[in-house]
mmCIF file of C-alpha atoms in Angstrom:
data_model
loop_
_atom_site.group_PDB
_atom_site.id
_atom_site.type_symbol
_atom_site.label_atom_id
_atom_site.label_comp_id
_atom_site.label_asym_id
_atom_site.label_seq_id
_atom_site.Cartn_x
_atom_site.Cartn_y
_atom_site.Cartn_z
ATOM 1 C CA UNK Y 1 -21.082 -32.143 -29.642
ATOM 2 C CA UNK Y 2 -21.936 -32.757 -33.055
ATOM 3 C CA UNK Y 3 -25.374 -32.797 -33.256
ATOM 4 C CA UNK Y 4 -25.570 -32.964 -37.145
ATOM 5 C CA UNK Y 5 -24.281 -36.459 -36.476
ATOM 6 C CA UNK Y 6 -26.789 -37.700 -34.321
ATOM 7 C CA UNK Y 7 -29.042 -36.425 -36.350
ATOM 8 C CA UNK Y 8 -27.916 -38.278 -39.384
ATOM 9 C CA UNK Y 9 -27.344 -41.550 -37.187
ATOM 10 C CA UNK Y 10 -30.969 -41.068 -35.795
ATOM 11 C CA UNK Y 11 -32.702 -40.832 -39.400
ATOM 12 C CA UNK Y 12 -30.574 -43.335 -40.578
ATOM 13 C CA UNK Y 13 -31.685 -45.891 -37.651
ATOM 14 C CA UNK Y 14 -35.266 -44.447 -38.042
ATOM 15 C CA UNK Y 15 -34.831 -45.969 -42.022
ATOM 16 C CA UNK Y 16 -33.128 -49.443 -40.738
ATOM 17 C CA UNK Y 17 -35.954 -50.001 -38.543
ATOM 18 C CA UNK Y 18 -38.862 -48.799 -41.256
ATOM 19 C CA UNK Y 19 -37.357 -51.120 -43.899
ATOM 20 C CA UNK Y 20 -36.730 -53.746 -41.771
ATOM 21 C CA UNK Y 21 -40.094 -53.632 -40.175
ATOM 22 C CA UNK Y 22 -41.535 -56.123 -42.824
ATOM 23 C CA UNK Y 23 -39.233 -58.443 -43.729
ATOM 24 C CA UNK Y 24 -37.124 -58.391 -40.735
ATOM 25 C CA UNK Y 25 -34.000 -59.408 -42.588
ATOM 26 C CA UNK Y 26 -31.319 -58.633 -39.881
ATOM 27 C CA UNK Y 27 -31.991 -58.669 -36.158
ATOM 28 C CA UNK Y 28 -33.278 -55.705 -34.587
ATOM 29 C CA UNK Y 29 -30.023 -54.779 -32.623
ATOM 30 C CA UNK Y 30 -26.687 -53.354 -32.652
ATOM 31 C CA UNK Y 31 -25.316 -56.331 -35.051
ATOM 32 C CA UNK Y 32 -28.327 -56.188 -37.308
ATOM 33 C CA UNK Y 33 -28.237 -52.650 -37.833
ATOM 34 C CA UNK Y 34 -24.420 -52.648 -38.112
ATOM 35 C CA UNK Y 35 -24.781 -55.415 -41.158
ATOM 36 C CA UNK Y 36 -27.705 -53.548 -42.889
ATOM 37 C CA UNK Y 37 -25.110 -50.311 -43.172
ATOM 38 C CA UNK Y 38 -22.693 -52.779 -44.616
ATOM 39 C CA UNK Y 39 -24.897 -53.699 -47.296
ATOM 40 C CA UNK Y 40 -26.891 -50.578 -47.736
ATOM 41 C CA UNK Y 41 -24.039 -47.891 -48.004
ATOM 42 C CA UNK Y 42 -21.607 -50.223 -49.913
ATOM 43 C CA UNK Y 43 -20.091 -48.058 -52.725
ATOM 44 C CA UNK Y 44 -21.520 -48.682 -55.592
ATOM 45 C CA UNK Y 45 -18.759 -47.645 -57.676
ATOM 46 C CA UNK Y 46 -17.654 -51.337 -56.829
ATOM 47 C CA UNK Y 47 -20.393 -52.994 -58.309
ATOM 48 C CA UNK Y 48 -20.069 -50.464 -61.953
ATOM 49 C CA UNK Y 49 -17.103 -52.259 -62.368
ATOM 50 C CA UNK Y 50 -18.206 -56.009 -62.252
ATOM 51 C CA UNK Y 51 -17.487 -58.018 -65.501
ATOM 52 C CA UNK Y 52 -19.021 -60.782 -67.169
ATOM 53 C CA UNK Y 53 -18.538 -62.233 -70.468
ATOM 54 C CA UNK Y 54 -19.747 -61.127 -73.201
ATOM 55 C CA UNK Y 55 -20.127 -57.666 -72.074
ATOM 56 C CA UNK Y 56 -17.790 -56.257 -74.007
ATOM 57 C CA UNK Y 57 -19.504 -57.175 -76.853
ATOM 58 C CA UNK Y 58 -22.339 -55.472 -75.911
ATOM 59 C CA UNK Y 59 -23.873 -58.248 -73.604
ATOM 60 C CA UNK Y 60 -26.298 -56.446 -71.138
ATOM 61 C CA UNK Y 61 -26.807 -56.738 -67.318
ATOM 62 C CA UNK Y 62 -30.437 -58.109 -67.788
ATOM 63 C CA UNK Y 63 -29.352 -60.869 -70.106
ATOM 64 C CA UNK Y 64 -26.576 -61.882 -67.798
ATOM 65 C CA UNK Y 65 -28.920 -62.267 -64.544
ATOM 66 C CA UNK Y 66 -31.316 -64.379 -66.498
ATOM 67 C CA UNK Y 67 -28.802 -66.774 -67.765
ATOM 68 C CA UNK Y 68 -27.167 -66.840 -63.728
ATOM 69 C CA UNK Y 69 -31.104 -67.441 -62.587
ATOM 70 C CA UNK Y 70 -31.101 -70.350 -65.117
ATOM 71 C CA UNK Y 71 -27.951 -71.796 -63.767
ATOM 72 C CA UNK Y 72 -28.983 -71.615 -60.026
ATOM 73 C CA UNK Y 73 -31.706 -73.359 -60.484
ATOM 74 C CA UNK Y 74 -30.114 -76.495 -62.026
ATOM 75 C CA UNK Y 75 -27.609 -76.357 -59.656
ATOM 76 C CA UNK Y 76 -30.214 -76.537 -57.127
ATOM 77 C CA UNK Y 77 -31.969 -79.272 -59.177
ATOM 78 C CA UNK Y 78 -28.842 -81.299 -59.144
ATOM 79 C CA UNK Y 79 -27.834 -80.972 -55.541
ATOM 80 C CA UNK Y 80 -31.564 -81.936 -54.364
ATOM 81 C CA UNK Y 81 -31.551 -85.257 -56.551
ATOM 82 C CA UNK Y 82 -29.165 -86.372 -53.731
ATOM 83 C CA UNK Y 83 -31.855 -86.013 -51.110
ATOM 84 C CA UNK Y 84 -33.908 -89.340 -50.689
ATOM 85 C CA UNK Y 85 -32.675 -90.038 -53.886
ATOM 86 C CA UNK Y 86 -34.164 -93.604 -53.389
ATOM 87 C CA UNK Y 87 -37.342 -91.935 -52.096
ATOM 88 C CA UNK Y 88 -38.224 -89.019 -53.764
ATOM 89 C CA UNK Y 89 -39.110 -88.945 -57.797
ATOM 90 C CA UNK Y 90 -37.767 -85.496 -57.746
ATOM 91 C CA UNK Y 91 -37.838 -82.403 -55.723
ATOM 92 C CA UNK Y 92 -40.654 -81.267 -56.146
ATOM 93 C CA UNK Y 93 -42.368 -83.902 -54.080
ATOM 94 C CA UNK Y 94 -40.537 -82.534 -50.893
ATOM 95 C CA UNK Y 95 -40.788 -79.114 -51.745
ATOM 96 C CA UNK Y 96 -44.869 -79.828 -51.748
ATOM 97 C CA UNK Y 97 -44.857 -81.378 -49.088
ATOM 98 C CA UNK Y 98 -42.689 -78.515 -46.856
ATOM 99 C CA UNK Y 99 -45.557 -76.042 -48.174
ATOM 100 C CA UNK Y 100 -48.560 -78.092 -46.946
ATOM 101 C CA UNK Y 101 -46.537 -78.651 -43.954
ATOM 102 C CA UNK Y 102 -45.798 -74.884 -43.397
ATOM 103 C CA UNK Y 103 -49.105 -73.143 -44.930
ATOM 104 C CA UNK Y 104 -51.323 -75.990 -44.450
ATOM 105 C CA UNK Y 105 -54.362 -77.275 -46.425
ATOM 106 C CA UNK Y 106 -54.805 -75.846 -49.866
ATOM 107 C CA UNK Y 107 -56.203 -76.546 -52.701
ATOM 108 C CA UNK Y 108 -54.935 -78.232 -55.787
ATOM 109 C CA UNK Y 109 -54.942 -75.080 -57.522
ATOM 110 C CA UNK Y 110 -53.417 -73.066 -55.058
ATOM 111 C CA UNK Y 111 -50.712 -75.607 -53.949
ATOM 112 C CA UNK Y 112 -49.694 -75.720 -57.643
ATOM 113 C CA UNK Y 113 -49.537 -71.695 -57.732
ATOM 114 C CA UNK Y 114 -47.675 -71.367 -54.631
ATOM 115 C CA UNK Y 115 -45.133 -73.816 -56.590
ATOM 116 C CA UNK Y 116 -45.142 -71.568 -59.778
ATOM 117 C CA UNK Y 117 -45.712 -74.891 -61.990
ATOM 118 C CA UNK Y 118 -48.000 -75.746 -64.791
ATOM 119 C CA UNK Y 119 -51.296 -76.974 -63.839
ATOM 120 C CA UNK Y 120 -50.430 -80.562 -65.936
ATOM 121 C CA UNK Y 121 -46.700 -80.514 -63.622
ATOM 122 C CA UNK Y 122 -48.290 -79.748 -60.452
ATOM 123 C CA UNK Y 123 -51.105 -82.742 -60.852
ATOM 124 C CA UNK Y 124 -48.501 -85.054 -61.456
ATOM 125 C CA UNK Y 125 -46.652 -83.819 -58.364
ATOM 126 C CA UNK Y 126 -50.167 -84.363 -56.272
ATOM 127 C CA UNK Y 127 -51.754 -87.316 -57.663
ATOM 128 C CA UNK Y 128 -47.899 -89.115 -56.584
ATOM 129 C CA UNK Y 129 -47.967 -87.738 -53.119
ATOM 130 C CA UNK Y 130 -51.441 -88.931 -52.868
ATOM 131 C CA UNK Y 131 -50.266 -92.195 -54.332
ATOM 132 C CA UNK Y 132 -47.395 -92.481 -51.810
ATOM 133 C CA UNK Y 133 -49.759 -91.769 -48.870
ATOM 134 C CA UNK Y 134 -47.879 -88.420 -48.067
ATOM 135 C CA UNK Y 135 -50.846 -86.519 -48.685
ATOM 136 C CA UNK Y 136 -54.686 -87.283 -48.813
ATOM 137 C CA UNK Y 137 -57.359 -84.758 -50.454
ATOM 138 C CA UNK Y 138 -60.428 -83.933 -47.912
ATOM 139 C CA UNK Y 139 -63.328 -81.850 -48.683
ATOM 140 C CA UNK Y 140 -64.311 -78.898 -47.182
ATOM 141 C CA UNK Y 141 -66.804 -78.592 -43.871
ATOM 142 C CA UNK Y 142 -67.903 -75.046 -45.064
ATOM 143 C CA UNK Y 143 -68.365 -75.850 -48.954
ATOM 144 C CA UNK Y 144 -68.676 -79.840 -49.921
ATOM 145 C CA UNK Y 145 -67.331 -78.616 -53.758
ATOM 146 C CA UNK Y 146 -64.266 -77.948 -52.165
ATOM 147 C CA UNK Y 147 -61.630 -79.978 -51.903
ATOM 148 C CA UNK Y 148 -58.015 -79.467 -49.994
ATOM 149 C CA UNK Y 149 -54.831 -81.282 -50.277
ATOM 150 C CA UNK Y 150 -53.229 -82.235 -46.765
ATOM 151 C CA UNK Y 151 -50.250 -83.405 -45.551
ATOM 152 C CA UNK Y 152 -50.532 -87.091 -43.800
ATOM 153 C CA UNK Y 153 -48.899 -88.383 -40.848
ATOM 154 C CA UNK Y 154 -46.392 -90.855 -43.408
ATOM 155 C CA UNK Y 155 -45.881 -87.104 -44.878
ATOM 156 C CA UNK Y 156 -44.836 -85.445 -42.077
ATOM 157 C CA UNK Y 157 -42.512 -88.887 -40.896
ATOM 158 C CA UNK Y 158 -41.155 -89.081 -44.471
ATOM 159 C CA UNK Y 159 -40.318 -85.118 -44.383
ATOM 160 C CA UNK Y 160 -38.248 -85.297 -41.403
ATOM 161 C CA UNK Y 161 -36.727 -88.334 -42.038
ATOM 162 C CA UNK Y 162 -34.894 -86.307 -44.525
ATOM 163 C CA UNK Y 163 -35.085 -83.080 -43.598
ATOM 164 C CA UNK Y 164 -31.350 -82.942 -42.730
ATOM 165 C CA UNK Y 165 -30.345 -83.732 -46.156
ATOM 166 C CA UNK Y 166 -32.833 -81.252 -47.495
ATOM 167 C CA UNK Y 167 -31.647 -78.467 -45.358
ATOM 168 C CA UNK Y 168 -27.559 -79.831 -46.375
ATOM 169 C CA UNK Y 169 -28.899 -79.220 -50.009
ATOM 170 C CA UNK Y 170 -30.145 -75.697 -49.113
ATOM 171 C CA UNK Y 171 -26.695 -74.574 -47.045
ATOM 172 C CA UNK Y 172 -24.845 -75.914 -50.722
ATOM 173 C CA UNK Y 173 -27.046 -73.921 -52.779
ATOM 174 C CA UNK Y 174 -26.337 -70.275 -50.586
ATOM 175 C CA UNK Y 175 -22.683 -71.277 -51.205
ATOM 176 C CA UNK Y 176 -19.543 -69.384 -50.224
ATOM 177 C CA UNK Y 177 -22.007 -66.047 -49.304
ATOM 178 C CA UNK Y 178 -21.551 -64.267 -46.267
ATOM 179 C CA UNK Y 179 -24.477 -63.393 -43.996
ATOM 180 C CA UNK Y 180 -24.918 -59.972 -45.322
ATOM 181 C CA UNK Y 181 -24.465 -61.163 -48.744
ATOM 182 C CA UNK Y 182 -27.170 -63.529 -47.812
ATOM 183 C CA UNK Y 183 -29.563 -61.050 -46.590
ATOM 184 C CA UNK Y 184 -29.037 -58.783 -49.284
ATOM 185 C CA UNK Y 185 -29.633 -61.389 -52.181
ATOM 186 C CA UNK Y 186 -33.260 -62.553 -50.036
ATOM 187 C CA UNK Y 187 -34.337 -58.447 -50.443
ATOM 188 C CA UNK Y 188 -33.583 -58.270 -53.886
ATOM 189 C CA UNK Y 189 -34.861 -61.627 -54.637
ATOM 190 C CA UNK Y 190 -38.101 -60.907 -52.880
ATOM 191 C CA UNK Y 191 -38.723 -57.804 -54.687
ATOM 192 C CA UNK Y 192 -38.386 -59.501 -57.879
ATOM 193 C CA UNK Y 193 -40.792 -62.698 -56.515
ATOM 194 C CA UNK Y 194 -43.227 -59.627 -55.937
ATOM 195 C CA UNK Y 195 -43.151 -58.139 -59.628
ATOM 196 C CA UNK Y 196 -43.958 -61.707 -60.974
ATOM 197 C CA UNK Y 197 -46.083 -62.890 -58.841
ATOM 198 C CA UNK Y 198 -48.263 -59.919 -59.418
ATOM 199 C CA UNK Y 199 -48.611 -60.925 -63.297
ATOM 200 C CA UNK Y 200 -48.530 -64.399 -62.808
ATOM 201 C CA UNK Y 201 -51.707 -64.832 -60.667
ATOM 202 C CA UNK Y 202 -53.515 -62.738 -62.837
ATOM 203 C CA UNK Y 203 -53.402 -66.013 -65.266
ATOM 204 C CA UNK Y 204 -52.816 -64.427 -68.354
ATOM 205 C CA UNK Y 205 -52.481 -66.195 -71.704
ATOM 206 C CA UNK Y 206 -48.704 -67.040 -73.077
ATOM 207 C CA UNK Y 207 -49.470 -64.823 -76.447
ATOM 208 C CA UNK Y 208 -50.026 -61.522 -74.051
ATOM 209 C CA UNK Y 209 -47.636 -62.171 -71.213
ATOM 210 C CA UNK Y 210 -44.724 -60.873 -72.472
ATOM 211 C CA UNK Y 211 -45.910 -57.779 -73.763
ATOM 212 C CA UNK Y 212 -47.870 -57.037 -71.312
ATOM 213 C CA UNK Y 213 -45.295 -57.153 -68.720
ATOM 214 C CA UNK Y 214 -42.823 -55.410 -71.298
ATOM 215 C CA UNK Y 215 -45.120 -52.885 -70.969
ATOM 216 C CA UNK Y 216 -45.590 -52.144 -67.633
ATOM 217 C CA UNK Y 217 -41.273 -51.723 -67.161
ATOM 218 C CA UNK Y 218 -41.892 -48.680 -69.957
#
């Protein structure tokens, strides 16, 4: 018997189950481990090799990703003008309304942050959910300064009434990626949601941004 092997399959499950503890990104069985292998001892010698224009000229990997990031998100843009296209004034007022549905009453503020907008962007977004009766703004019980923006009962209808075409929009968006693809682009992603977020809560001004967070790669 080679116990060398087991060893190495035993540490190597030990390590699925550790990093997949958190996020739970694949299912905690046979099929889930079996995928995160797939993705996690893929040879990278495959992935040296990828091309993309420009980089023969020098183009680098960095300024490639920001320009596909760029991309994505108009396509996404485009695809969810098609949802409630009569309805919604873009989609920002669904994608509001699925976080007060899913997180709950927030504040303006922290509504807007979870969105990663502009203060002046997110208002706009509010005061027209407020407008359309999707949302109402109640004050606190604990603190009468405080006030929290809510999802309605016309929110919640309005939501679901097109919450097929929203979810069409999202299934268009992921494309022609396979499931492990798929998991492996939401760890990445995620880890790069983290980095940001970390700087961009701490509400620093446009002129230091950059540098600062320059800095802190170095």
């Amino acid at each position: 018997m080679n116990f060398d092997l087991i060893k190495a399959v035993v540490e190597l499950v030990q390590q699925f189950m550790e990093q997949n503890e958190d996020k739970a990104l694949y299912s905690n069985d046979i099929q889930g481990f079996t995928e995160w292998v797939n993705v996690s001892c893929k040879d990278n010698s495959e992935l040296e090799g990828l091309s993309w224009v420009g980089k023969e000229s020098g183009r680098s990997s960095e300024s490639i990703i920001n320009t596909l990031l760029i991309r994505m998100g108009r396509y996404a843009k485009t695809y969810s003008r098609s949802v409630g296209s009569s309805v919604f004034s873009s989609q920002d007022d669904f994608i509001y309304l699925i976080g007060l549905k899913m997180m709950g009453p927030m504040t303006k503020m922290e509504l807007i942050k979870r969105n990663v907008h502009e203060k002046s962007s997110g208002i706009l977004v509010i005061n027209r959910l407020i407008h359309n009766e999707w949302a109402e703004q109640t004050v606190s019980q604990k603190d009468k300064r405080t006030k929290y923006i809510q999802i309605t009962e016309k929110g919640l209808a309005i939501l679901q009434e097109h919450m097929d075409e929203i979810r069409k929009a999202s299934k268009v968006v992921v494309g022609n990626l396979t499931h492990s693809e798929q998991m492996l682009l939401i760890a990445i992603l995620s880890k790069l949601d983290e980095f940001h977020d970390s700087f961009y809560r701490m509400n620093l001004k446009n002129g230091n941004l950059l540098d600062i967070v320059y800095r802190k790669l170095n």
